[in-house]
Each structure stands twice: as C-alpha cells, then as structure tokens.
Amino acid sequence: MNEKTSTARAHTNIALMKYWGKKDAALNLPTTSSLSLTLKEFYTDTMVTEGREDTLLINNLMQDPTRVHKFLDFLRAEKGDFPPLTVVSKNVVPTSAGLASSASSFAALTAAVAHYNDWDLSLEELSRLARRGSGSATRSFFPGFAVWHEGHDDQSSFAESLPESTMPIALVVCEVAKTTKKVSSSDGMQRAMTSPDYEAWVAKSHEQFDVMQAALAANDLETVGAIAEENALAMHALNMSATDRRFTYFSQMTIDIIAFVKELRKQGFLAYATIDAGPNVKIITRQDQAEEIKEKALASFRKLKVEIATPGPGLSYIEENDFADEALKINNEI
Ligand code: 2P0
C-alpha cells in the first residue's frame, strides 16, 4: 500500500451573516450569500493516506464514515478516481468552546485529498468542492473575513476572501450547557424555510449584505455587529415560526445572555450577539473589551464556559505530522 500522506489545517469560521436554507439541496446551493470570520484559536488538522476502505478517525475515536465516504465518492466522480482513504482528523477546539463544526473538518478534508492527488486547485475551487460536503466549509479556506457567494449553479457558488482588514474584532464565545435536543443544521434550515417570514428574511439578507460589506471596508465594527445580531436573531425567529415542526436552539441561558449583551451596550461596551445551530452565544466585540466582557459573563452566569477568539489564518498544509502511527493502527485493525 502506498504510504504517502497529506495533511491540511483549516480553521473554523463563524458566520456574521448566516447561511440558513438551500435553494438546491443536491448541489448545496444556499438561498443567501453568507459572510464569516475565520477564527485563529479553533482548527482541524486532517491527514489522508491510502487505506483498505474509506475510514474516519476523529480525535483518536473511530467514527461512522458514511458522510465522509459519500463526499469522497463525490470527489472521485468529479475529479478522478483515487484509492480508499484512511482519514485521521484532530479537532483543535477546546471542548469547552462548543465549536466543533463540520466547517473546518470538510475544508481540511477537501484540501488534504486535493494535495494527496496532486490536483492543482485554487482556494476558490477547493471551496466549491467543499460546499458539497458542508456549506459552511466553503468559508474555512480564507483568512479573516470571507464571503460565500450564493451563486446560481455549481460553478458560481463558492467563497473567497474579502480584502484584508485591520478591524480589531473579537468573539467572546459563551458555551451554554445544552438543554435542548439537537436539530441538525440541514433539518433545521429545511424547517425554517416553511416559516411565512422566510422570503422576507432572504430579501432582508440581500439588503444587509451590501451594508455589511461597506461597514467592513470602513472598519465600522459597530455596524458590523449590529447587522450580524439582527441577521442572526431573525434567523432564529424563522425556526420558531416554521409551519413544519417549529423549534428553537435557544435555552433559557441563551435568552439571558442576549439580554446581558443588551445591558453591556447600555454600559457603553461594543457588544452584539450571534448564535448558530445550538444554544451557545458568541459576543462580537472589540479586542480591547473582550477580556472585561469575559470576566463579566463569568461573574453573571454560573457554569458558563467562556473563550476569546480572534481573526485567524487561511488554509495551510502541514509537512511533518504525528498522524502516521494512528493511520497504521487503523489499517492493521481493519
Ligand atoms: C452558517 N450554519 O452560516 C450557518 C448558521 C449554522 C447556523 O452553516 O447542510 O453544517 O452541511 O450545508 O454547513 C451550519 O450548516 O450545513 C451552518 P450543511 P452546515 O454558519
């Protein structure tokens, strides 16, 4: 068996303007463009090497490889055949942050496979392929702020970097103990699309996009935060007003932290909330206010875990890695 390995690192990203609905589920085309911040502190390293069958190991634990196998078969059909792969992944995400996400995982996997096969692809092309694994992965190849263009077909739906920004943005990531049953993103957005308010959210998102991009260009963090909060809370309102099995990701503490963020603004802080497919709240703020906000959050909420995250780098490849032994172990087990 070929012992060649390839390892890629992709950082996770948080959407400031959300992807929440598909206009074409087969191609994974979103109903809106989305805009994100890549985070320095949280990332996934993924190594691939030839195996006896497609296999997945995450943080030393064997996983059901069904979704990864399906994605690898898509890559084989799209770009040309390659042998079965052992995929070994490490999420460098403090478990307390509750940020483990398919975004960094599918971005790192796409890049590792492309590198393994010597495919010469731009970041935009990698992003277009990763979209078929997980939509949010499109945005995890780029440093700082990235935009995923919704597009109208397979070719036109990919992400790219926004011009480099010196905006001193930070996210204060508040991990809330999970109390609600998890609804997967794919299922959640499908239900949200049955809300009578869905079309209005899409139309509003198109408007907000231009204002957000102008605010980024002008280093206007206050407007960036305000739009991000409005966009996210309206997304969660869709879940609650869905006509097909309405639901919410919010727990009581999610609601309490949203109120806490409003109170921070009254006290003069720059603070806005954004929330994804779970109860955790990320507080958008300035880097020089993040530590104080973290301390206030810890003092206000018992059992809350808090991490500070800042803008991160784009995709990288890692030459030396400590994955080889694990891959060998898996191949001996199968
Ligand atoms: C986002 N989320 O823009 C939105 C906001 C969660 C809330 O992208 O179905 O796991 O695999 O394309 O990428 C999570 O969705 O969904 C997500 P699929 P994905 O970050």
Short mmCIF file of C-alpha atoms and ligand atoms in Angstrom, two decimals:
data_model
loop_
_atom_site.label_atom_id
_atom_site.label_comp_id
_atom_site.label_asym_id
_atom_site.label_seq_id
_atom_site.Cartn_x
_atom_site.Cartn_y
_atom_site.Cartn_z
CA MET A 1 0.00 0.00 0.00
CA ASN A 2 1.21 3.50 -0.82
CA GLU A 3 2.41 5.21 2.36
CA LYS A 4 2.13 8.74 1.01
CA THR A 5 0.30 11.09 3.38
CA SER A 6 -1.11 14.57 3.05
CA THR A 7 -2.18 16.81 5.92
CA ALA A 8 -4.11 20.08 5.82
CA ARG A 9 -5.17 22.54 8.51
CA ALA A 10 -8.35 24.62 8.24
CA HIS A 11 -9.66 26.98 10.89
CA THR A 12 -13.27 27.14 11.90
CA ASN A 13 -15.44 30.11 10.97
CA ILE A 14 -18.44 31.91 12.47
CA ALA A 15 -20.99 33.48 10.13
CA LEU A 16 -21.76 37.14 10.76
CA MET A 17 -24.39 36.83 8.03
CA LYS A 18 -25.92 33.38 8.11
CA TYR A 19 -26.45 30.60 5.59
CA TRP A 20 -29.85 29.21 6.57
CA GLY A 21 -31.59 27.47 3.68
CA LYS A 22 -30.84 25.68 0.42
CA LYS A 23 -32.31 26.60 -2.94
CA ASP A 24 -30.85 23.38 -4.41
CA ALA A 25 -30.24 20.59 -1.90
CA ALA A 26 -28.44 18.27 -4.36
CA LEU A 27 -25.87 20.92 -5.30
CA ASN A 28 -25.95 22.54 -1.84
CA LEU A 29 -26.71 25.99 -3.22
CA PRO A 30 -27.77 28.42 -0.45
CA THR A 31 -30.69 30.85 -0.59
CA THR A 32 -28.43 33.73 0.51
CA SER A 33 -24.78 34.66 0.35
CA SER A 34 -23.12 34.47 3.76
CA LEU A 35 -20.18 36.23 5.38
CA SER A 36 -17.89 34.90 8.08
CA LEU A 37 -14.90 35.43 10.32
CA THR A 38 -12.24 32.71 10.43
CA LEU A 39 -11.01 32.07 13.99
CA LYS A 40 -7.37 31.71 14.98
CA GLU A 41 -7.93 29.64 18.11
CA PHE A 42 -10.02 26.77 16.67
CA TYR A 43 -9.00 24.50 13.81
CA THR A 44 -8.98 20.98 12.38
CA ASP A 45 -5.93 19.03 11.15
CA THR A 46 -6.77 16.23 8.73
CA MET A 47 -4.41 13.66 7.29
CA VAL A 48 -5.25 11.23 4.50
CA THR A 49 -3.37 8.13 3.43
CA GLU A 50 -4.25 5.03 1.46
CA GLY A 51 -6.33 2.51 3.39
CA ARG A 52 -8.27 -0.68 2.70
CA GLU A 53 -11.55 1.22 2.69
CA ASP A 54 -12.67 4.77 3.44
CA THR A 55 -12.31 5.09 7.20
CA LEU A 56 -12.63 8.03 9.62
CA LEU A 57 -10.92 8.62 12.94
CA ILE A 58 -11.56 11.86 14.84
CA ASN A 59 -9.59 12.70 17.99
CA ASN A 60 -8.49 9.05 18.24
CA LEU A 61 -12.00 7.63 18.00
CA MET A 62 -13.35 5.64 15.07
CA GLN A 63 -16.40 7.33 13.53
CA ASP A 64 -19.19 6.28 11.19
CA PRO A 65 -17.57 7.08 7.82
CA THR A 66 -20.83 7.25 5.82
CA ARG A 67 -20.88 11.02 5.25
CA VAL A 68 -17.15 11.20 4.51
CA HIS A 69 -17.34 8.18 2.18
CA LYS A 70 -20.19 9.83 0.27
CA PHE A 71 -18.13 13.03 -0.06
CA LEU A 72 -15.00 11.14 -1.17
CA ASP A 73 -17.09 9.35 -3.82
CA PHE A 74 -18.31 12.75 -5.00
CA LEU A 75 -14.66 13.89 -5.32
CA ARG A 76 -13.79 10.68 -7.22
CA ALA A 77 -16.63 11.26 -9.66
CA GLU A 78 -15.82 14.95 -10.04
CA LYS A 79 -12.01 14.98 -10.19
CA GLY A 80 -10.88 11.41 -10.97
CA ASP A 81 -10.52 8.16 -9.08
CA PHE A 82 -8.22 7.63 -6.10
CA PRO A 83 -7.74 4.70 -3.71
CA PRO A 84 -9.71 4.16 -0.49
CA LEU A 85 -8.51 6.58 2.17
CA THR A 86 -7.89 6.47 5.87
CA VAL A 87 -8.89 9.90 7.15
CA VAL A 88 -7.41 10.94 10.52
CA SER A 89 -8.69 14.17 11.93
CA LYS A 90 -7.94 16.20 15.03
CA ASN A 91 -10.20 19.00 16.15
CA VAL A 92 -8.11 21.55 18.00
CA VAL A 93 -11.14 23.14 19.54
CA PRO A 94 -11.24 23.43 23.31
CA THR A 95 -14.16 21.14 24.11
CA SER A 96 -15.45 23.92 26.33
CA ALA A 97 -15.95 26.19 23.34
CA GLY A 98 -18.64 24.00 21.83
CA LEU A 99 -17.42 25.00 18.40
CA ALA A 100 -16.61 21.62 16.85
CA SER A 101 -18.01 22.07 13.42
CA SER A 102 -18.27 20.50 10.03
CA ALA A 103 -16.86 23.71 8.50
CA SER A 104 -13.17 23.22 9.40
CA SER A 105 -13.47 19.43 9.01
CA PHE A 106 -14.74 19.41 5.42
CA ALA A 107 -12.40 22.23 4.40
CA ALA A 108 -9.35 20.38 5.78
CA LEU A 109 -10.51 17.09 4.22
CA THR A 110 -11.05 18.63 0.78
CA ALA A 111 -7.61 20.25 0.84
CA ALA A 112 -5.85 17.11 2.13
CA VAL A 113 -7.42 14.96 -0.63
CA ALA A 114 -6.57 17.50 -3.34
CA HIS A 115 -2.98 17.70 -2.12
CA TYR A 116 -2.74 13.89 -1.86
CA ASN A 117 -3.83 13.58 -5.51
CA ASP A 118 -1.69 16.49 -6.74
CA TRP A 119 -4.74 18.32 -8.04
CA ASP A 120 -3.73 21.88 -8.77
CA LEU A 121 -6.73 23.82 -7.49
CA SER A 122 -7.23 27.42 -6.37
CA LEU A 123 -8.75 28.13 -2.95
CA GLU A 124 -11.98 29.14 -4.71
CA GLU A 125 -12.09 25.78 -6.49
CA LEU A 126 -11.42 23.92 -3.23
CA SER A 127 -14.19 25.93 -1.63
CA ARG A 128 -16.61 24.98 -4.42
CA LEU A 129 -15.84 21.27 -3.88
CA ALA A 130 -16.07 21.52 -0.07
CA ARG A 131 -19.54 23.04 -0.46
CA ARG A 132 -20.82 19.57 -1.38
CA GLY A 133 -19.58 18.19 1.95
CA SER A 134 -20.91 21.02 4.10
CA GLY A 135 -21.99 24.52 3.15
CA SER A 136 -20.16 26.36 5.91
CA ALA A 137 -16.90 24.64 4.89
CA THR A 138 -16.73 26.87 1.79
CA ARG A 139 -15.69 29.78 4.04
CA SER A 140 -12.97 27.98 6.06
CA PHE A 141 -10.17 28.27 3.46
CA PHE A 142 -9.68 32.01 3.87
CA PRO A 143 -8.08 34.26 6.49
CA GLY A 144 -10.15 36.85 8.33
CA PHE A 145 -13.41 37.75 6.63
CA ALA A 146 -14.77 35.57 3.83
CA VAL A 147 -17.87 35.67 1.69
CA TRP A 148 -19.69 32.66 0.20
CA HIS A 149 -21.46 33.82 -2.93
CA GLU A 150 -24.78 32.03 -3.17
CA GLY A 151 -24.41 31.67 -6.96
CA HIS A 152 -26.97 30.17 -9.30
CA ASP A 153 -25.26 26.90 -10.27
CA ASP A 154 -22.37 24.65 -9.26
CA GLN A 155 -19.70 26.87 -10.80
CA SER A 156 -20.87 30.17 -9.35
CA SER A 157 -21.38 29.10 -5.71
CA PHE A 158 -18.04 29.36 -3.87
CA ALA A 159 -16.33 31.50 -1.24
CA GLU A 160 -13.50 34.00 -1.42
CA SER A 161 -11.55 36.29 0.85
CA LEU A 162 -12.65 39.84 1.48
CA PRO A 163 -9.90 42.48 1.34
CA GLU A 164 -7.58 42.20 4.35
CA SER A 165 -8.99 44.06 7.32
CA THR A 166 -7.32 45.55 10.37
CA MET A 167 -10.59 45.60 12.26
CA PRO A 168 -9.83 44.71 15.91
CA ILE A 169 -12.75 42.29 16.17
CA ALA A 170 -13.01 39.56 18.81
CA LEU A 171 -15.65 36.99 19.68
CA VAL A 172 -16.37 36.15 23.29
CA VAL A 173 -17.64 32.59 22.91
CA CYS A 174 -20.08 31.64 25.68
CA GLU A 175 -20.75 27.93 25.97
CA VAL A 176 -24.15 27.26 27.40
CA ALA A 177 -24.94 23.86 28.90
CA LYS A 178 -27.05 22.04 26.36
CA THR A 179 -30.64 21.57 27.42
CA THR A 180 -32.44 21.28 24.10
CA LYS A 181 -32.44 18.29 21.77
CA LYS A 182 -30.18 18.90 18.82
CA VAL A 183 -31.74 19.53 15.41
CA SER A 184 -29.17 19.11 12.62
CA SER A 185 -28.41 22.21 10.54
CA SER A 186 -29.76 20.60 7.38
CA ASP A 187 -33.02 19.64 9.06
CA GLY A 188 -33.26 22.95 10.91
CA MET A 189 -32.89 25.09 7.81
CA GLN A 190 -35.36 22.93 5.90
CA ARG A 191 -37.95 23.52 8.63
CA ALA A 192 -37.11 27.25 8.80
CA MET A 193 -37.90 27.58 5.11
CA THR A 194 -41.55 26.75 5.92
CA SER A 195 -41.86 29.94 8.01
CA PRO A 196 -44.21 32.55 6.47
CA ASP A 197 -41.39 35.04 7.15
CA TYR A 198 -38.73 33.14 5.22
CA GLU A 199 -38.86 35.13 1.97
CA ALA A 200 -38.67 38.39 3.94
CA TRP A 201 -35.53 37.13 5.74
CA VAL A 202 -33.89 36.30 2.39
CA ALA A 203 -34.80 39.73 0.96
CA LYS A 204 -33.52 41.47 4.09
CA SER A 205 -30.30 39.46 3.98
CA HIS A 206 -29.65 40.67 0.43
CA GLU A 207 -30.05 44.28 1.63
CA GLN A 208 -27.90 43.73 4.72
CA PHE A 209 -25.13 42.23 2.61
CA ASP A 210 -24.27 45.50 0.91
CA VAL A 211 -24.38 47.46 4.18
CA MET A 212 -22.20 44.84 5.90
CA GLN A 213 -19.58 44.91 3.15
CA ALA A 214 -19.45 48.72 3.25
CA ALA A 215 -19.10 48.62 7.06
CA LEU A 216 -16.21 46.16 6.79
CA ALA A 217 -14.47 48.33 4.23
CA ALA A 218 -14.92 51.36 6.52
CA ASN A 219 -13.69 49.48 9.64
CA ASP A 220 -17.07 50.24 11.22
CA LEU A 221 -17.27 47.45 13.81
CA GLU A 222 -20.40 48.90 15.44
CA THR A 223 -22.40 48.45 12.21
CA VAL A 224 -20.87 45.02 11.54
CA GLY A 225 -22.01 43.87 14.98
CA ALA A 226 -25.47 45.43 14.71
CA ILE A 227 -26.20 43.79 11.35
CA ALA A 228 -24.80 40.44 12.48
CA GLU A 229 -27.08 40.43 15.52
CA GLU A 230 -30.15 41.43 13.54
CA ASN A 231 -29.44 38.79 10.89
CA ALA A 232 -28.89 36.01 13.46
CA LEU A 233 -31.89 36.79 15.67
CA ALA A 234 -34.15 36.94 12.59
CA MET A 235 -32.76 33.55 11.52
CA HIS A 236 -33.71 32.07 14.89
CA ALA A 237 -37.17 33.66 14.67
CA LEU A 238 -37.70 31.61 11.48
CA ASN A 239 -37.08 28.40 13.43
CA MET A 240 -39.72 29.45 15.95
CA SER A 241 -42.27 30.40 13.28
CA ALA A 242 -41.74 27.36 10.99
CA THR A 243 -45.03 25.76 10.00
CA ASP A 244 -43.29 22.37 9.79
CA ARG A 245 -42.23 21.34 13.33
CA ARG A 246 -41.24 24.75 14.69
CA PHE A 247 -38.36 24.61 17.16
CA THR A 248 -35.64 26.65 18.81
CA TYR A 249 -31.94 26.17 19.55
CA PHE A 250 -32.23 28.65 22.43
CA SER A 251 -32.10 27.59 26.05
CA GLN A 252 -33.04 29.87 28.94
CA MET A 253 -29.40 30.85 29.29
CA THR A 254 -29.20 31.79 25.60
CA ILE A 255 -32.02 34.28 26.17
CA ASP A 256 -30.42 35.55 29.36
CA ILE A 257 -27.08 36.14 27.57
CA ILE A 258 -28.85 38.05 24.77
CA ALA A 259 -30.27 40.34 27.49
CA PHE A 260 -26.80 40.56 29.10
CA VAL A 261 -25.36 41.71 25.75
CA LYS A 262 -28.00 44.43 25.51
CA GLU A 263 -27.09 45.52 29.03
CA LEU A 264 -23.39 45.65 28.04
CA ARG A 265 -24.33 48.09 25.27
CA LYS A 266 -26.15 50.28 27.80
CA GLN A 267 -22.94 50.32 29.83
CA GLY A 268 -21.03 51.58 26.79
CA PHE A 269 -19.45 48.37 25.50
CA LEU A 270 -19.43 47.45 21.85
CA ALA A 271 -21.27 44.12 22.13
CA TYR A 272 -23.59 42.21 19.82
CA ALA A 273 -24.76 38.60 19.86
CA THR A 274 -24.68 35.93 17.18
CA ILE A 275 -25.95 32.36 17.58
CA ASP A 276 -25.66 29.28 15.37
CA ALA A 277 -27.29 25.84 15.36
CA GLY A 278 -27.11 25.43 19.13
CA PRO A 279 -27.62 27.37 22.38
CA ASN A 280 -24.13 28.96 22.54
CA VAL A 281 -23.78 32.72 22.14
CA LYS A 282 -20.82 34.45 20.52
CA ILE A 283 -20.47 38.07 21.61
CA ILE A 284 -19.00 40.26 18.89
CA THR A 285 -16.81 42.95 20.40
CA ARG A 286 -13.52 44.86 20.20
CA GLN A 287 -10.32 43.09 21.16
CA ASP A 288 -9.60 45.62 23.92
CA GLN A 289 -13.01 44.95 25.53
CA ALA A 290 -13.08 41.15 25.18
CA GLU A 291 -11.33 40.28 28.44
CA GLU A 292 -13.58 42.56 30.53
CA ILE A 293 -16.69 41.14 28.86
CA LYS A 294 -15.45 37.62 29.53
CA GLU A 295 -14.99 38.43 33.24
CA LYS A 296 -18.46 39.99 33.44
CA ALA A 297 -20.02 36.96 31.72
CA LEU A 298 -18.29 34.57 34.13
CA ALA A 299 -19.46 36.66 37.08
CA SER A 300 -23.06 36.83 35.78
CA PHE A 301 -23.65 33.20 34.78
CA ARG A 302 -22.85 30.14 36.84
CA LYS A 303 -21.34 27.18 34.97
CA LEU A 304 -20.72 29.23 31.84
CA LYS A 305 -17.53 28.44 29.92
CA VAL A 306 -16.02 31.33 28.00
CA GLU A 307 -13.28 31.52 25.34
CA ILE A 308 -12.00 34.55 23.43
CA ALA A 309 -11.49 34.10 19.69
CA THR A 310 -9.79 36.44 17.20
CA PRO A 311 -9.31 36.57 13.40
CA GLY A 312 -7.44 33.57 12.06
CA PRO A 313 -5.39 32.44 9.05
CA GLY A 314 -6.46 30.60 5.93
CA LEU A 315 -5.69 27.07 4.80
CA SER A 316 -2.25 25.56 5.37
CA TYR A 317 -0.55 22.25 4.67
CA ILE A 318 1.49 20.51 7.31
CA GLU A 319 4.52 18.51 6.20
CA GLU A 320 5.54 16.87 9.45
CA ASN A 321 2.73 15.28 11.40
CA ASP A 322 2.13 12.84 14.19
CA PHE A 323 -0.69 11.01 12.42
CA ALA A 324 1.24 8.23 10.70
CA ASP A 325 1.16 5.81 13.64
CA GLU A 326 -2.57 6.23 14.07
CA ALA A 327 -3.18 5.54 10.38
CA LEU A 328 -1.05 2.42 10.59
CA LYS A 329 -3.01 1.27 13.63
CA ILE A 330 -6.32 1.66 11.80
CA ASN A 331 -5.08 -0.20 8.74
CA ASN A 332 -3.95 -3.06 10.98
CA GLU A 333 -7.34 -3.16 12.70
CA ILE A 334 -9.43 -3.41 9.55
C1 2P0 B 1 -23.69 29.38 9.00
N1 2P0 B 1 -24.75 27.38 9.97
O1 2P0 B 1 -23.79 30.24 8.10
C2 2P0 B 1 -24.96 28.70 9.47
C3 2P0 B 1 -25.63 29.45 10.59
C4 2P0 B 1 -25.30 27.17 11.26
C5 2P0 B 1 -26.09 28.40 11.57
O2 2P0 B 1 -23.71 26.74 8.12
O3 2P0 B 1 -26.30 21.22 5.48
O4 2P0 B 1 -23.36 22.29 8.73
O5 2P0 B 1 -23.88 20.67 5.87
O6 2P0 B 1 -24.53 22.55 4.33
O7 2P0 B 1 -22.65 23.83 6.85
C6 2P0 B 1 -24.27 25.03 9.53
O8 2P0 B 1 -24.59 24.40 8.35
O9 2P0 B 1 -24.91 22.71 6.80
C7 2P0 B 1 -24.23 26.44 9.16
P1 2P0 B 1 -24.88 21.74 5.55
P2 2P0 B 1 -23.71 23.26 7.68
O10 2P0 B 1 -22.60 29.11 9.55
#
